[in-house]
XYZ file of N, CA and C in Angstrom:
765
model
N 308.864 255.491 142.604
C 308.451 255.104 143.966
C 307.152 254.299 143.966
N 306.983 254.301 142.886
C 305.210 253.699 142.705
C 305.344 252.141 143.026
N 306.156 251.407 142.652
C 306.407 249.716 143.274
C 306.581 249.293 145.004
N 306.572 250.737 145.682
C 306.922 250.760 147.179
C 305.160 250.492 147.593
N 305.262 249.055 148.144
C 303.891 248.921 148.843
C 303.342 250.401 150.030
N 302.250 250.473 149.626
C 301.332 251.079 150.845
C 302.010 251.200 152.041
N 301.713 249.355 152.635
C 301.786 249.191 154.030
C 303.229 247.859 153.896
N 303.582 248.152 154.441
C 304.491 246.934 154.877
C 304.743 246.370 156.304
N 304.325 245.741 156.402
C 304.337 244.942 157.962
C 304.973 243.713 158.070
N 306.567 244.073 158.727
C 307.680 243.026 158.401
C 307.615 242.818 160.295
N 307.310 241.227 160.406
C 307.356 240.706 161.709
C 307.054 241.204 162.707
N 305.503 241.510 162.857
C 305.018 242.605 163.900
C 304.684 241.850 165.317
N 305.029 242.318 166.359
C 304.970 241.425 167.436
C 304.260 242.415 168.386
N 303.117 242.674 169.073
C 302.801 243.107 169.768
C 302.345 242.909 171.225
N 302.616 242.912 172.173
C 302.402 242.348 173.503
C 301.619 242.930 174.895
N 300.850 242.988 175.511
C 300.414 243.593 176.594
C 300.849 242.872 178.246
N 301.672 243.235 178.416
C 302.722 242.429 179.683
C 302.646 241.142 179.014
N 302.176 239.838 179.683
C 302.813 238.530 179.381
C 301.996 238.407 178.148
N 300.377 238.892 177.266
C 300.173 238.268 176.745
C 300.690 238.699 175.458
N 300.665 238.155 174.792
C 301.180 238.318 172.935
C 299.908 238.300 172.125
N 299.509 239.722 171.663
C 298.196 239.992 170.573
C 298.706 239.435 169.667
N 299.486 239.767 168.886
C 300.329 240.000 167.792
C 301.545 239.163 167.246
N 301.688 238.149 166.971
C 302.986 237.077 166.862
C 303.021 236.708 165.441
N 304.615 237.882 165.274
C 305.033 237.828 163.652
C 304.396 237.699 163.148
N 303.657 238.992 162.629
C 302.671 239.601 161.357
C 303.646 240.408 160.987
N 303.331 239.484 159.172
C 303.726 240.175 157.852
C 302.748 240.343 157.058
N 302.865 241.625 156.801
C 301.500 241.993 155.881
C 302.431 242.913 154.942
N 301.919 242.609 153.246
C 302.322 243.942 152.353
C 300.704 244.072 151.516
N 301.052 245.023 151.107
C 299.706 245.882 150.788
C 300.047 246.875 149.595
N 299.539 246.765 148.677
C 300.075 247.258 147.394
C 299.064 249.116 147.204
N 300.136 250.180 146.459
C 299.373 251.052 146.363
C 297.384 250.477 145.448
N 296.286 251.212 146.073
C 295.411 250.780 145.067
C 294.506 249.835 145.439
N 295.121 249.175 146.908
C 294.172 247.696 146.705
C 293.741 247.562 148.325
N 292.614 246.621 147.955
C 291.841 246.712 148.957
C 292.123 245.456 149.783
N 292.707 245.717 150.910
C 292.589 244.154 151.371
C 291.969 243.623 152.864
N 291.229 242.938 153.072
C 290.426 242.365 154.225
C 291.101 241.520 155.105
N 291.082 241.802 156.403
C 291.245 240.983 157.124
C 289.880 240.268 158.182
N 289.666 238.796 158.666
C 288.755 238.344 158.608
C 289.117 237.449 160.186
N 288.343 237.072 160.329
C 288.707 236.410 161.503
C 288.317 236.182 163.218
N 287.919 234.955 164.122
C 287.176 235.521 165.076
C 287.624 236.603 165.986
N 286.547 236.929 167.173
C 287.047 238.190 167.794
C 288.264 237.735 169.057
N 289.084 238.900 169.050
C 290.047 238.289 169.894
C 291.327 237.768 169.342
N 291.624 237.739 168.013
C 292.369 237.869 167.503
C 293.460 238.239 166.926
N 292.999 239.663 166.758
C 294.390 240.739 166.951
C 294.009 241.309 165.383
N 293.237 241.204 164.951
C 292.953 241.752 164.015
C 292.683 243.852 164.236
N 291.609 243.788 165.002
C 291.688 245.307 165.216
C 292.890 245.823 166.284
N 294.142 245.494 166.868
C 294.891 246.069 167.239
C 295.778 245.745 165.905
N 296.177 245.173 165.316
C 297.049 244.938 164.075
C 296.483 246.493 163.103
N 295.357 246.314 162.662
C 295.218 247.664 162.245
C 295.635 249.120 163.039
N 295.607 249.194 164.449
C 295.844 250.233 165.287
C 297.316 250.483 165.546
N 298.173 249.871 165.117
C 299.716 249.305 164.967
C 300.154 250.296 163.619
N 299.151 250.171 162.879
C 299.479 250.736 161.346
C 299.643 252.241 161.642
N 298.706 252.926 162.549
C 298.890 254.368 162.293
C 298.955 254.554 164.013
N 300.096 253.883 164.838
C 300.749 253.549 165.849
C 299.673 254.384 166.897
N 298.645 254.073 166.608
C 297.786 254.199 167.731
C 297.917 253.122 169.108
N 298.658 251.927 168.578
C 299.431 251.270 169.547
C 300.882 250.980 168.905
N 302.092 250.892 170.221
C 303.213 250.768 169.984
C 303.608 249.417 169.525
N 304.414 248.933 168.446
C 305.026 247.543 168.160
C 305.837 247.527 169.427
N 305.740 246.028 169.748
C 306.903 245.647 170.149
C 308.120 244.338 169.769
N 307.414 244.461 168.535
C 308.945 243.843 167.522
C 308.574 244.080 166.055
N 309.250 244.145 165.216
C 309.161 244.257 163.584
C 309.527 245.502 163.277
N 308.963 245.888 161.986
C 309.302 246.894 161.360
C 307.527 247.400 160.823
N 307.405 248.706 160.794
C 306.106 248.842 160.036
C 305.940 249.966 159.532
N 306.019 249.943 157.892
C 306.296 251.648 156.793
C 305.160 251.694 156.462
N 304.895 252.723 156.216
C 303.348 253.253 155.148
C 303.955 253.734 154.217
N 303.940 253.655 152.790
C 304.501 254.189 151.656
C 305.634 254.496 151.940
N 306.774 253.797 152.504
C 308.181 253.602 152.359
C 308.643 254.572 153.445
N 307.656 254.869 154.547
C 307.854 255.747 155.867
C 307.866 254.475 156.575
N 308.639 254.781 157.735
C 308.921 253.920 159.174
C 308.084 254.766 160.002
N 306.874 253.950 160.694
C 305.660 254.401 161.049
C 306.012 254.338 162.511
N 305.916 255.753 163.045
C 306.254 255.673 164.774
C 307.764 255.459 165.382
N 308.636 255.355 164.402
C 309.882 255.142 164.544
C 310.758 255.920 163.526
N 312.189 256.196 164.262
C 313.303 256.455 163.402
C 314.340 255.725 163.612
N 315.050 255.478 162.235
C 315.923 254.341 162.717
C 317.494 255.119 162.794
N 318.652 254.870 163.835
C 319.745 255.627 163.725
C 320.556 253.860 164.137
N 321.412 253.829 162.957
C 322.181 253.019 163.077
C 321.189 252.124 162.624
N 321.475 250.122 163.731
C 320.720 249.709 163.353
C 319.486 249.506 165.098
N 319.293 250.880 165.574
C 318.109 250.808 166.435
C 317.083 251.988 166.075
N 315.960 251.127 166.217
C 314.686 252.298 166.099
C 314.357 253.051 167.649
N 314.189 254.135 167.302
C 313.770 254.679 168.632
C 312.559 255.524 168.277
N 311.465 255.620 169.518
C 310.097 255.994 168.575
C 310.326 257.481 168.678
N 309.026 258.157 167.364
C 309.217 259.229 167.455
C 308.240 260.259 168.435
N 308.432 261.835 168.802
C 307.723 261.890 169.595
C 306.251 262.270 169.497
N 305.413 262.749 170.205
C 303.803 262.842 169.321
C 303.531 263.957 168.573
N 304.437 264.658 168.519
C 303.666 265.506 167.205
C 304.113 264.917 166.230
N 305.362 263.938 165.889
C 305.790 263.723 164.461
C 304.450 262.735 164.451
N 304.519 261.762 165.120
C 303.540 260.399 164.967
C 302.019 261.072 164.200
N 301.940 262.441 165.055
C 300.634 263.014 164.616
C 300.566 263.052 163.129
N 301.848 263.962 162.475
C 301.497 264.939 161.416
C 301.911 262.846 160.365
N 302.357 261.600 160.500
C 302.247 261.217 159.909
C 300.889 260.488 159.767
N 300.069 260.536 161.285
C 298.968 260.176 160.859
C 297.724 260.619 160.161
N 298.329 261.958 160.097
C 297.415 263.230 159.224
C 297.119 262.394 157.530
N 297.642 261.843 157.522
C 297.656 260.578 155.957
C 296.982 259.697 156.103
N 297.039 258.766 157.307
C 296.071 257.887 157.476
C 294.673 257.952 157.821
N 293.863 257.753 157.701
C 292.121 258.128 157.435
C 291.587 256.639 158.390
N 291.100 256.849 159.750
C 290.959 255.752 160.162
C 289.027 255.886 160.592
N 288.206 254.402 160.540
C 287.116 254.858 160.464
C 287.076 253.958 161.474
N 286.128 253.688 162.667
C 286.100 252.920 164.245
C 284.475 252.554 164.073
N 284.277 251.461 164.538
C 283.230 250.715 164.895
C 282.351 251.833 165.188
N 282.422 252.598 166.386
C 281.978 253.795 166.741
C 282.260 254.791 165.944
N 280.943 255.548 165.507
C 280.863 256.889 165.075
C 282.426 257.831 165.408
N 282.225 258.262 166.640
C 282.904 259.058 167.161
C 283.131 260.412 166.361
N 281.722 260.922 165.808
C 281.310 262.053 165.804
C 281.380 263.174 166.619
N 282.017 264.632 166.650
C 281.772 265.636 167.772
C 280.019 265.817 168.015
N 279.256 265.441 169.089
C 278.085 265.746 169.273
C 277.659 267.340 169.459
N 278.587 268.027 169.492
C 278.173 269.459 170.158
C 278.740 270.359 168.392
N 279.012 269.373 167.724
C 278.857 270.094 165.975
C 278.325 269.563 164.817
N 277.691 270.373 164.060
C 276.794 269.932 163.237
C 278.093 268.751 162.153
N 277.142 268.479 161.365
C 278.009 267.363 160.441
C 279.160 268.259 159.859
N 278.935 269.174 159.022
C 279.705 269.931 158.224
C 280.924 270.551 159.322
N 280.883 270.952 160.360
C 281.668 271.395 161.295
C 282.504 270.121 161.687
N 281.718 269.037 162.258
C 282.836 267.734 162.104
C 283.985 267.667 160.777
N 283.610 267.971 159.599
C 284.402 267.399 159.063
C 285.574 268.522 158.025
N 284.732 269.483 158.696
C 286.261 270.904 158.395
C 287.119 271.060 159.525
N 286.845 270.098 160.965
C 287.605 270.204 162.193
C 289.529 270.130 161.607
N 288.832 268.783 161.427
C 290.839 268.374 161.590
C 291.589 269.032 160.431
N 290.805 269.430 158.871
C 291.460 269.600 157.973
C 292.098 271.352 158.004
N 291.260 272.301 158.941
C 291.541 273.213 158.944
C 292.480 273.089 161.077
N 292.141 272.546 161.367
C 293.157 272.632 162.668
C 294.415 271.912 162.207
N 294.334 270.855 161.899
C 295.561 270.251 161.783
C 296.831 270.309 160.601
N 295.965 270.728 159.438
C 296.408 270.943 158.448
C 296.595 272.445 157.635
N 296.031 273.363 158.837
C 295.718 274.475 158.258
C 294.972 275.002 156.675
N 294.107 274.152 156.216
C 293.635 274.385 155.398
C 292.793 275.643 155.161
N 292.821 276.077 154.324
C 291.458 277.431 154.924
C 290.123 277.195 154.989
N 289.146 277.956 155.607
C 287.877 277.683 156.030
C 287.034 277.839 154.977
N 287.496 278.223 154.063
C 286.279 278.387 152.437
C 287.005 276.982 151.840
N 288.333 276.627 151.948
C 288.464 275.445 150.923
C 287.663 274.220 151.597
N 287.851 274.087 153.193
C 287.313 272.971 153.834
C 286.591 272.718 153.312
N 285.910 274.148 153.673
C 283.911 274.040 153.361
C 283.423 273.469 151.990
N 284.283 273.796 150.637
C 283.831 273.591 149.789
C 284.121 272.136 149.533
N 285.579 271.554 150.060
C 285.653 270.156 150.352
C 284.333 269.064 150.858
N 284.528 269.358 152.142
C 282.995 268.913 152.807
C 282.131 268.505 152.024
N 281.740 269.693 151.026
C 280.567 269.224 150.386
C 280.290 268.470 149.273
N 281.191 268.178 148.496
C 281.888 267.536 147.244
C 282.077 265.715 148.398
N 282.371 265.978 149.515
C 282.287 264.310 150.160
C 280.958 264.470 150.676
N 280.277 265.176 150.958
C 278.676 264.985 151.429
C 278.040 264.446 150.302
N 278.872 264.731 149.088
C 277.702 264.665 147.702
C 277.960 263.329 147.675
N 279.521 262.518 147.974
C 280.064 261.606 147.460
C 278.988 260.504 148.107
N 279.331 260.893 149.493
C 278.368 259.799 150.346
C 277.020 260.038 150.743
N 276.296 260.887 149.594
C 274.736 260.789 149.445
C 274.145 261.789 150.619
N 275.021 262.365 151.197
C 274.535 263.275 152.561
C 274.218 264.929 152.631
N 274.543 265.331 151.401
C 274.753 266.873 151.230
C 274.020 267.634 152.281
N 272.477 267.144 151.596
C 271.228 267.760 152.719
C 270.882 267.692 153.877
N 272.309 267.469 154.203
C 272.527 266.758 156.126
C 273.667 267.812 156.767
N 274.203 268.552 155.739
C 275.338 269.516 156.128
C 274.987 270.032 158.008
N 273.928 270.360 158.127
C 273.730 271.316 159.251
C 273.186 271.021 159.825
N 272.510 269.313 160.038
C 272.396 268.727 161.492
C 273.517 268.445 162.105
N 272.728 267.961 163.592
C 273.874 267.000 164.729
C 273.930 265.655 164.295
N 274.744 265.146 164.786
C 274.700 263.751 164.816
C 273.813 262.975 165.416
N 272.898 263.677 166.696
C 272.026 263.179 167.372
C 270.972 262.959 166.018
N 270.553 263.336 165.322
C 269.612 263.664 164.716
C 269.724 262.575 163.580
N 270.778 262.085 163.004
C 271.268 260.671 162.176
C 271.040 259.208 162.159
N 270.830 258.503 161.698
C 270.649 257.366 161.887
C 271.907 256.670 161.980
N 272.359 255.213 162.465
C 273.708 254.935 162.516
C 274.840 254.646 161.648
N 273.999 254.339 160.230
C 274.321 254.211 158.989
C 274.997 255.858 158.106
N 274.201 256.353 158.530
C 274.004 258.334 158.334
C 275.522 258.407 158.999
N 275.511 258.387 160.418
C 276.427 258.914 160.978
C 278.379 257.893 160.662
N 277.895 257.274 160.131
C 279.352 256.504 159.622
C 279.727 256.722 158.092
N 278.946 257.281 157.091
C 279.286 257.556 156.140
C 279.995 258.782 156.387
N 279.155 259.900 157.639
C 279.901 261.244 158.226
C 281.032 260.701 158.489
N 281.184 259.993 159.082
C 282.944 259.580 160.347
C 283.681 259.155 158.774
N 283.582 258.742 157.408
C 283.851 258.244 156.426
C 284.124 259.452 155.441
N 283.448 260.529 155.381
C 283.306 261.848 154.834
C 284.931 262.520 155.649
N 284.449 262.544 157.268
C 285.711 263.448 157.891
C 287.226 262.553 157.481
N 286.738 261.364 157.727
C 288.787 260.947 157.113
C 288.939 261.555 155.975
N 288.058 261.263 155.018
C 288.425 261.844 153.415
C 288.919 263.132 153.593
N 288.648 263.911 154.170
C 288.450 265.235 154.231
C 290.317 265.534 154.345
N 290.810 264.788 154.985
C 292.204 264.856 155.338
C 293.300 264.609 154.276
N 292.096 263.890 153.157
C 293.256 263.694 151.631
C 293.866 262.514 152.319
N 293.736 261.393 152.647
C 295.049 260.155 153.066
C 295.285 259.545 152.071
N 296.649 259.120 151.920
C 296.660 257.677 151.330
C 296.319 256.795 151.542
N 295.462 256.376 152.420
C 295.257 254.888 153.134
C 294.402 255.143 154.218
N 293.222 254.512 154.177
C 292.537 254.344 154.997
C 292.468 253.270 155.314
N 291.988 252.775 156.720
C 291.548 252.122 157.763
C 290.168 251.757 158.453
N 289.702 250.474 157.957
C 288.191 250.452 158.451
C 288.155 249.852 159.469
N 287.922 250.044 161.212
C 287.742 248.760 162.113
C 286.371 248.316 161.779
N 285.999 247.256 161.255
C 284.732 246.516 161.221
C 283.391 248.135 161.476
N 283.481 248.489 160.539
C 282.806 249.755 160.480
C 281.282 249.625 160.392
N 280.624 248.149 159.888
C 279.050 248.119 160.129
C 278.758 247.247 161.054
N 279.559 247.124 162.085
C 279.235 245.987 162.917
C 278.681 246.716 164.241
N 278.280 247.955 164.369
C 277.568 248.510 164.588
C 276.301 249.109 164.438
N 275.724 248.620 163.057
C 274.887 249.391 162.969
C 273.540 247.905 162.891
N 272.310 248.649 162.248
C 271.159 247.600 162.246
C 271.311 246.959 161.126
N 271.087 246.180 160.502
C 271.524 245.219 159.377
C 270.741 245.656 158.209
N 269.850 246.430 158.183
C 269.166 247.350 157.070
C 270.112 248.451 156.793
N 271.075 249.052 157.539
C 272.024 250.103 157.158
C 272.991 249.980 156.840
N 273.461 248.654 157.030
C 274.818 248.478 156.814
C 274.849 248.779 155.138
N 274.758 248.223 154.319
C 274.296 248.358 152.694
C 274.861 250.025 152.580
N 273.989 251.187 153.116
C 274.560 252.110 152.422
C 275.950 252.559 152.927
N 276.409 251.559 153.993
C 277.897 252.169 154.306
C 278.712 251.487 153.023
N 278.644 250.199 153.227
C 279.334 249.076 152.384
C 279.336 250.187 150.919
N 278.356 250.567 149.997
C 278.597 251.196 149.229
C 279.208 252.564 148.887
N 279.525 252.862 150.042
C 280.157 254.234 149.849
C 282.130 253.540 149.975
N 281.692 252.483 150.688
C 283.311 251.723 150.844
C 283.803 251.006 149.416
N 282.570 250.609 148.957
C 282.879 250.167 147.366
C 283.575 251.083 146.086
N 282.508 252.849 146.436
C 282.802 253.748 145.515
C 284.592 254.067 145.918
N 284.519 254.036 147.194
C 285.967 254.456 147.954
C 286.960 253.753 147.037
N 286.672 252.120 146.723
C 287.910 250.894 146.538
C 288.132 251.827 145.043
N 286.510 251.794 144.267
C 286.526 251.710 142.900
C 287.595 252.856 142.534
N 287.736 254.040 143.320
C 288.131 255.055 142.802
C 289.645 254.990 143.278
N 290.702 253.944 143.603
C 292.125 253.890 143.665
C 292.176 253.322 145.359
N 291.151 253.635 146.035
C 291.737 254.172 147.380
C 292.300 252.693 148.342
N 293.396 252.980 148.648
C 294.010 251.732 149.325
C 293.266 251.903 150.676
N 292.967 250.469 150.786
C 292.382 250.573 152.645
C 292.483 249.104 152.746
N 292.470 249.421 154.221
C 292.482 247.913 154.606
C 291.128 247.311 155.790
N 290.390 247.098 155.525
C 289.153 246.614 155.987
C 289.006 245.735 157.016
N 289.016 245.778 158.181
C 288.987 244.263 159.705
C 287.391 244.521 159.466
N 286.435 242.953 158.606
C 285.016 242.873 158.663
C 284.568 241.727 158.962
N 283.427 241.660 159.286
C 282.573 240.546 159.072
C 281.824 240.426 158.359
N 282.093 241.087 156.880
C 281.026 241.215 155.990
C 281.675 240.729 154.896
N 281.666 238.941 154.613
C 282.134 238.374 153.662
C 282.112 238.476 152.121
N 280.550 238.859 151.983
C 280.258 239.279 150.444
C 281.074 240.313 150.564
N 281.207 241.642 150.838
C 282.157 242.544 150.876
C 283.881 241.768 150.169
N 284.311 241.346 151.331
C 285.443 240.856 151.181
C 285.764 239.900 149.822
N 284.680 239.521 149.599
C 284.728 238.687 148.206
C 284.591 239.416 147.049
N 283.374 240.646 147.047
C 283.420 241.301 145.836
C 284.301 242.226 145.468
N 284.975 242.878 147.007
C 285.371 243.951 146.762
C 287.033 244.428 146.944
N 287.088 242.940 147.842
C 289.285 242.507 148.516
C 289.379 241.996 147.021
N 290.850 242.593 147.013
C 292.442 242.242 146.564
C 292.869 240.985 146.922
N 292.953 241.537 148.352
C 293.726 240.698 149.451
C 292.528 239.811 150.874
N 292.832 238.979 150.517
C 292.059 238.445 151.999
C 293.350 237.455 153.339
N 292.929 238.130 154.531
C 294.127 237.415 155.357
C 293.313 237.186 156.670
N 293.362 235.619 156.917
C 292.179 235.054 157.833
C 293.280 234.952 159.092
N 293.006 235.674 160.145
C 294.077 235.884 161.819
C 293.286 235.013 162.479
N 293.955 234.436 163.432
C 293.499 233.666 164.332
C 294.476 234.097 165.139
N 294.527 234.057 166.795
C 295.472 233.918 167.875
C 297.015 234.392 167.774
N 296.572 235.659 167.179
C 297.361 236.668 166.666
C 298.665 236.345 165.556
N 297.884 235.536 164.719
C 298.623 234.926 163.473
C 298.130 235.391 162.379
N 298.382 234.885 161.230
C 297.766 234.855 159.677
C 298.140 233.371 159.548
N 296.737 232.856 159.616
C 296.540 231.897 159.118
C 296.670 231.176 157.822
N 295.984 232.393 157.256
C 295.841 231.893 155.656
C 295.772 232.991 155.115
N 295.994 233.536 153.830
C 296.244 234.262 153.343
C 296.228 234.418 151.509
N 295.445 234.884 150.805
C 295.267 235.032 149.668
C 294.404 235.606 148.588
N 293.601 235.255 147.268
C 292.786 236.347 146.801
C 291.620 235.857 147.170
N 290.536 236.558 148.062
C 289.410 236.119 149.011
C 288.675 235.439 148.064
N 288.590 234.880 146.635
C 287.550 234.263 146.188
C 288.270 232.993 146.503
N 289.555 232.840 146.360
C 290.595 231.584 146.398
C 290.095 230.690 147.922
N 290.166 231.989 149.179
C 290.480 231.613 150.129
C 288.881 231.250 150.805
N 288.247 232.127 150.326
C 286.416 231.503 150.629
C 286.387 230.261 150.260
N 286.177 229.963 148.641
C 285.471 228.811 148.264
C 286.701 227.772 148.348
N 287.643 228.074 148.912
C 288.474 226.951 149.086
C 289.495 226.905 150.362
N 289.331 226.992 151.236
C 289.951 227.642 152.477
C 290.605 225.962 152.746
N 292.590 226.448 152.753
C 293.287 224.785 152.766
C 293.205 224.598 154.032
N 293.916 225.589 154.593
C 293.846 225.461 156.843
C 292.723 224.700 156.945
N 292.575 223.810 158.708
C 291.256 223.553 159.143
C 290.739 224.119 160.075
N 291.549 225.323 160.453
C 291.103 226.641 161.123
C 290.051 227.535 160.272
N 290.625 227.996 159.006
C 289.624 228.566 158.091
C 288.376 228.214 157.974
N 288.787 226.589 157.145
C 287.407 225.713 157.021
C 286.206 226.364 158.063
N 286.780 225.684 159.780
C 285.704 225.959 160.755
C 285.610 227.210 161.107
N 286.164 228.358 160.585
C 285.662 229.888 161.102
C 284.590 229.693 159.529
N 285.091 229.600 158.720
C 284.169 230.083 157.951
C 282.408 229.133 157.652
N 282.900 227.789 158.182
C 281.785 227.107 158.294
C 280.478 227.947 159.563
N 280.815 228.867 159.924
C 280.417 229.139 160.814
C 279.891 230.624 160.491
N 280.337 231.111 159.746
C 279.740 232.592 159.166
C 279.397 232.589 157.346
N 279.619 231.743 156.902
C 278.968 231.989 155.329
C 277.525 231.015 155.326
């Protein structure tokens, strides 16, 4: 089963009444690899990621995570979606990290991130715990176990929101533009905990504006525009040589 891409995203069409986010996106995504998507805002880049772990509904294509039909079952040849607890327990795999923290404020760090693994997954409350702390160590935070989030800096509090996906064991994580929130002195220690993440197998797929990233650290680079893929290839290829003249002028404009 190991040749079955990650993600497969066969002709994804997504729509909000008349307008069209989303117009035929194909994306494959190999177990292992890291791939970036890039591109201005308004694009469809962060609902294309939200499609993946059907936090929004397709409304055309096909879209598997490791050889699962994501939000759908197919009988015959029609898909009909599934209902929310299945959608749930398959998103229990996917590890998604949001611009926003979206930290519980009323629990300390360590309590954030034994939440979902012992509610949702029934894990027990000594394994969580000892989990937790083995990703506190990962992302430099240990000695932070038993503050709030109020108490964090914004950099602090996204390596936490980065700690709680792990915590869930996924195959695949999900970054929406995860330092484009913070002050530009912090971003650095997120980016490196996303580096240790790539180095160590972990498939994700990254919507950034953080090009060195995408260059040192993508597989895959895929530049969206007006809910397309423009261009598409290995981000050192597609940086220093971008063929589109869409690329050219997005990127003349941010490197």
């Amino acid at each position: 089963m190991t040749d079955v891409p990650m993600v497969h995203a066969d002709h994804i069409v997504k729509s909000y009444g008349t307008h069209e986010v989303l117009k035929d996106i194909s994306v494959t995504v190999k177990r292992g690899e890291v791939a970036c998507l890039i591109g201005p805002s308004g694009s469809g880049k962060s609902t294309f990621l939200r499609c993946i772990n059907h936090l929004e509904a397709i409304n055309g294509g096909r879209l598997s995570v490791d050889g699962d039909l994501i939000g759908y079952r197919q009988r015959g040849d029609k898909l009909y979606e599934m209902s929310p607890s299945e959608v749930s327990k398959q998103r229990a795999d996917i590890g998604m990290v949001f611009q926003s923290f979206n930290l519980f404020p009323h629990m300390t760090v360590l309590e954030n991130i034994i939440e979902a693994p012992t509610r949702v997954k029934g894990i027990k409350k000594a394994d969580a715990v000892a989990t937790a702390y083995e990703l506190l160590e990962r992302v430099g935070l240990a000695h932070k176990a038993k503050v709030y989030p109020a108490h964090l800096s914004g950099g602090q509090q996204q390596r936490i929101a980065i700690a709680r996906a792990l915590a869930m064991s996924p195959k695949l994580m999900l970054f929406d533009e995860p330092t484009s929130a913070l002050d530009p002195e912090l971003v650095g220690e997120v980016l490196d905990v996303m580096k240790g993440l790539a180095e160590s197998g972990m498939t994700m797929i990254v919507v950034t504006h953080e090009i060195g990233f995408a260059r040192e650290v993508g597989d895959s680079l895929f530049f969206m525009d007006g809910g397309v893929i423009v261009e598409s290839g290995d981000p050192r290829d597609v940086l220093n040589n971008p063929k589109h003249q869409r690329t050219q002028s997005f990127l003349s404009k941010v490197l």
